[in-house]
CSV table of C-alpha atoms and ligand atoms in Angstrom, one decimal:
chain,number,residue,atom,x,y,z
A,1,MET,CA,0.0,0.0,0.0
A,2,LEU,CA,1.4,3.3,-1.0
A,3,LEU,CA,1.3,6.5,0.9
A,4,GLY,CA,0.0,8.3,-2.2
A,5,GLN,CA,-2.9,6.0,-2.6
A,6,VAL,CA,-4.1,6.5,1.0
A,7,ALA,CA,-3.6,10.3,0.7
A,8,VAL,CA,-5.5,10.5,-2.6
A,9,ILE,CA,-8.5,8.5,-1.2
A,10,LEU,CA,-8.6,10.9,1.8
A,11,THR,CA,-8.1,14.0,-0.3
A,12,PRO,CA,-9.7,13.8,-3.8
A,13,PRO,CA,-8.7,16.7,-6.1
A,14,PHE,CA,-9.7,20.1,-4.8
A,15,HIS,CA,-10.4,23.2,-6.8
A,16,PRO,CA,-10.2,26.7,-5.2
A,17,ALA,CA,-13.6,27.5,-6.7
A,18,HIS,CA,-15.1,24.9,-4.4
A,19,ALA,CA,-13.7,26.4,-1.2
A,20,GLY,CA,-16.2,26.4,1.6
A,21,GLU,CA,-18.5,23.8,0.0
A,22,PRO,CA,-19.4,20.7,1.9
A,23,TYR,CA,-16.6,18.2,1.5
A,24,LYS,CA,-17.4,14.5,1.3
A,25,PRO,CA,-14.2,12.4,1.4
A,26,HIS,CA,-14.4,8.7,0.3
A,27,LEU,CA,-14.5,7.8,3.9
A,28,GLU,CA,-15.7,4.2,3.6
A,29,LEU,CA,-13.2,3.4,1.0
A,30,PHE,CA,-10.5,5.0,3.1
A,31,VAL,CA,-11.5,3.0,6.2
A,32,LEU,CA,-11.6,-0.3,4.3
A,33,THR,CA,-8.3,0.5,2.6
A,34,TYR,CA,-6.8,1.4,6.0
A,35,GLY,CA,-7.9,-1.9,7.4
A,36,ALA,CA,-6.3,-3.8,4.6
A,37,LEU,CA,-3.1,-1.8,5.2
A,38,VAL,CA,-3.0,-2.6,8.9
A,39,ALA,CA,-3.7,-6.3,8.2
A,40,GLN,CA,-0.8,-6.4,5.7
A,41,LEU,CA,1.5,-4.7,8.1
A,42,CYS,CA,0.7,-7.2,10.7
A,43,LYS,CA,1.7,-9.9,8.3
A,44,ASP,CA,4.9,-8.1,7.5
A,45,TYR,CA,6.0,-7.2,11.0
A,46,GLU,CA,6.0,-9.5,13.9
A,47,LYS,CA,6.3,-6.7,16.6
A,48,ASP,CA,3.4,-4.4,17.2
A,49,GLU,CA,5.8,-1.6,17.9
A,50,ASP,CA,7.1,-1.8,14.3
A,51,VAL,CA,3.6,-1.7,12.9
A,52,ASN,CA,2.9,1.3,15.1
A,53,THR,CA,6.1,3.1,14.0
A,54,PHE,CA,5.2,2.4,10.3
A,55,LEU,CA,1.7,3.8,10.7
A,56,ASP,CA,3.0,6.9,12.5
A,57,ARG,CA,5.6,7.6,9.8
A,58,MET,CA,3.1,7.0,7.0
A,59,GLY,CA,0.6,9.3,8.7
A,60,TYR,CA,3.3,11.9,9.1
A,61,GLY,CA,3.9,11.9,5.3
A,62,ILE,CA,0.2,12.2,4.8
A,63,GLY,CA,-0.1,15.1,7.3
A,64,VAL,CA,2.7,17.0,5.6
A,65,ARG,CA,0.6,16.9,2.4
A,66,LEU,CA,-2.8,17.2,3.9
A,67,ILE,CA,-2.2,20.5,5.6
A,68,ASP,CA,-2.4,22.4,2.3
A,69,ASP,CA,-5.6,20.7,1.4
A,70,PHE,CA,-7.0,21.4,4.8
A,71,LEU,CA,-6.1,25.1,4.7
A,72,ALA,CA,-7.5,25.5,1.2
A,73,ARG,CA,-10.7,23.7,1.9
A,74,SER,CA,-11.4,25.2,5.3
A,75,ALA,CA,-10.1,28.7,4.7
A,76,VAL,CA,-9.5,29.0,8.4
A,77,LYS,CA,-7.5,31.8,10.0
A,78,LYS,CA,-4.3,31.4,11.8
A,79,CYS,CA,-4.7,30.1,15.4
A,80,ARG,CA,-3.6,32.4,18.3
A,81,SER,CA,-3.1,29.7,20.9
A,82,TYR,CA,-2.6,26.0,21.4
A,83,SER,CA,-6.2,25.8,22.6
A,84,GLU,CA,-7.5,27.3,19.4
A,85,THR,CA,-5.3,24.9,17.4
A,86,ALA,CA,-6.6,21.9,19.4
A,87,ASP,CA,-10.2,23.0,18.8
A,88,MET,CA,-9.5,23.5,15.1
A,89,ILE,CA,-8.1,20.0,14.8
A,90,ALA,CA,-11.2,18.5,16.5
A,91,GLN,CA,-14.0,20.7,15.2
A,92,VAL,CA,-12.8,21.5,11.7
A,93,ALA,CA,-10.2,18.9,10.6
A,94,PHE,CA,-11.7,15.7,12.2
A,95,LYS,CA,-15.2,16.8,11.1
A,96,MET,CA,-13.9,17.5,7.5
A,97,TYR,CA,-12.0,14.3,7.0
A,98,LEU,CA,-13.6,11.7,9.3
A,99,GLY,CA,-17.0,13.2,9.9
A,100,VAL,CA,-16.7,13.2,13.7
A,101,THR,CA,-16.0,15.9,16.3
A,102,PRO,CA,-13.9,14.8,19.2
A,103,SER,CA,-14.3,16.7,22.5
A,104,VAL,CA,-11.2,18.6,23.5
A,105,SER,CA,-9.8,19.2,27.0
A,106,CYS,CA,-6.6,20.8,28.2
A,107,SER,CA,-4.8,18.4,30.5
A,108,ASN,CA,-2.1,20.5,32.2
A,109,THR,CA,-1.7,24.0,33.8
A,110,ALA,CA,1.0,25.0,31.3
A,111,GLY,CA,-1.7,24.8,28.6
A,112,ASN,CA,0.3,22.8,26.1
A,113,GLU,CA,-1.2,19.3,26.6
A,114,PHE,CA,-4.6,18.5,25.1
A,115,SER,CA,-6.8,15.4,24.8
A,116,LEU,CA,-9.1,14.7,22.0
A,117,ILE,CA,-11.8,12.3,23.1
A,118,LEU,CA,-13.5,10.3,20.4
A,119,ASP,CA,-16.9,8.8,21.2
A,120,LYS,CA,-17.0,7.4,17.7
A,121,ASN,CA,-14.0,6.5,15.6
A,122,PRO,CA,-14.9,5.7,12.0
A,123,LEU,CA,-11.5,4.2,11.3
A,124,VAL,CA,-12.5,1.2,13.4
A,125,ASP,CA,-16.0,0.8,12.0
A,126,PHE,CA,-15.2,-2.6,10.6
A,127,VAL,CA,-13.0,-3.8,13.4
A,128,GLU,CA,-14.5,-6.0,16.1
A,129,GLU,CA,-11.5,-6.3,18.4
A,130,LEU,CA,-7.7,-6.7,18.3
A,131,PRO,CA,-6.4,-10.2,18.2
A,132,ALA,CA,-5.0,-11.3,21.6
A,133,GLU,CA,-1.5,-11.5,20.1
A,134,ARG,CA,-1.7,-7.9,18.9
A,135,ALA,CA,-2.4,-6.4,22.3
A,136,SER,CA,0.2,-3.5,21.8
A,137,LEU,CA,-1.0,-2.5,18.3
A,138,CYS,CA,-2.2,1.1,18.0
A,139,TYR,CA,-4.5,0.3,15.2
A,140,CYS,CA,-5.2,4.0,14.4
A,141,ASN,CA,-1.6,5.2,14.9
A,142,LEU,CA,-1.7,6.7,11.4
A,143,LEU,CA,-3.9,9.5,12.9
A,144,CYS,CA,-1.1,10.5,15.3
A,145,GLY,CA,1.4,10.9,12.5
A,146,VAL,CA,-1.1,12.8,10.4
A,147,ILE,CA,-1.7,15.3,13.1
A,148,ARG,CA,2.0,15.6,13.9
A,149,GLY,CA,2.9,16.1,10.2
A,150,ALA,CA,0.2,18.7,9.6
A,151,LEU,CA,1.2,20.7,12.7
A,152,GLU,CA,4.8,20.6,11.8
A,153,MET,CA,4.0,22.3,8.5
A,154,VAL,CA,2.5,25.3,10.4
A,155,GLN,CA,5.6,25.4,12.6
A,156,LEU,CA,4.1,23.6,15.5
A,157,ALA,CA,6.2,20.7,16.9
A,158,ALA,CA,4.1,18.3,18.8
A,159,GLU,CA,4.0,14.8,20.3
A,160,VAL,CA,0.9,12.9,19.4
A,161,THR,CA,0.0,9.5,20.9
A,162,PHE,CA,-3.0,7.4,21.8
A,163,LEU,CA,-3.6,7.5,25.5
A,164,GLN,CA,-6.7,5.3,25.6
A,165,ASP,CA,-8.3,3.1,23.0
A,166,ARG,CA,-11.7,1.4,23.0
A,167,LEU,CA,-10.3,-1.3,20.8
A,168,LYS,CA,-8.1,-2.2,23.8
A,169,GLY,CA,-11.0,-2.2,26.3
A,170,ASP,CA,-10.6,1.4,27.5
A,171,ALA,CA,-13.8,3.4,28.2
A,172,VAL,CA,-13.0,6.0,25.5
A,173,THR,CA,-10.6,6.6,22.7
A,174,GLU,CA,-8.2,9.5,23.6
A,175,ILE,CA,-5.5,11.1,21.5
A,176,GLY,CA,-3.0,13.2,23.5
A,177,ILE,CA,-1.3,16.2,21.8
A,178,THR,CA,1.6,17.9,23.5
A,179,PHE,CA,2.8,21.1,21.9
A,180,LEU,CA,6.6,21.3,22.3
A,181,ARG,CA,7.3,24.9,21.7
A,182,LYS,CA,6.0,28.1,23.1
A,183,ALA,CA,3.3,29.7,21.0
A,184,GLU,CA,5.3,33.0,20.7
A,185,ASP,CA,8.2,31.1,19.1
A,186,ARG,CA,6.0,30.3,16.1
A,187,LYS,CA,7.0,31.8,12.8
A,188,HIS,CA,3.9,31.4,10.7
A,189,LYS,CA,4.3,30.4,7.2
A,190,ARG,CA,0.9,32.0,6.5
A,191,ASN,CA,0.0,35.6,7.2
A,192,LYS,CA,-3.8,35.4,7.2
B,1,MYR,C1,-2.7,27.8,11.9
B,1,MYR,O1,-2.7,28.3,13.0
B,1,MYR,O2,-2.0,28.2,11.0
B,1,MYR,C2,-3.8,26.8,11.6
B,1,MYR,C3,-3.5,25.5,12.3
B,1,MYR,C4,-4.3,24.4,11.7
B,1,MYR,C5,-3.8,23.1,12.2
B,1,MYR,C6,-4.6,22.0,11.5
B,1,MYR,C7,-4.0,20.7,11.7
B,1,MYR,C8,-4.8,19.7,10.9
B,1,MYR,C9,-4.6,18.3,11.4
B,1,MYR,C10,-5.3,17.4,10.5
B,1,MYR,C11,-5.8,16.2,11.2
B,1,MYR,C12,-6.7,15.3,10.4
B,1,MYR,C13,-7.1,14.1,11.1
B,1,MYR,C14,-8.0,13.3,10.3
């Protein structure tokens, strides 16, 4: 499975004339393709950690490309705080590409750690449960890489990991985002 194929399924060609129009990605095709990708990786790699790393790196490559598509389709303004950025990821980006809106909470007093809580995760729509021998697999780890790659392209370094996962029996699915630089250090590539 090639990075380009997954990226094209998620982001079909966009024309600026359609900015602001409702966007319908080929979500079901993406979800099914993603499942096939993870299944293949599990055949190729014995260790869950290697599959997780592969998915994160692949997601990073997608995120680096996806950010231009996101900025063009959404026409959003530059965020002024980590909190705004976390809200934008949840309310605009997740809604746009996955059709769901995670809830966002800040998890530390420094204001640079956030949790995205997903009640519904379309990426696992066709997954019942993880096999017992794949207990450390982060099935949706691609998403962490996508977020990390997209943020890096707007000069925001971040660590992104799954903190909880319903596929592993947790009560919710939770993605943790830790912004690594001070907001004032940002040199925006956009000047909107
Ligand atoms: C800015 O301040 O310049 C805007 C920041 C926007 C960050 C958006 C990051 C998008 C992440 C995409 C996640 C997609 C998950 C399916």
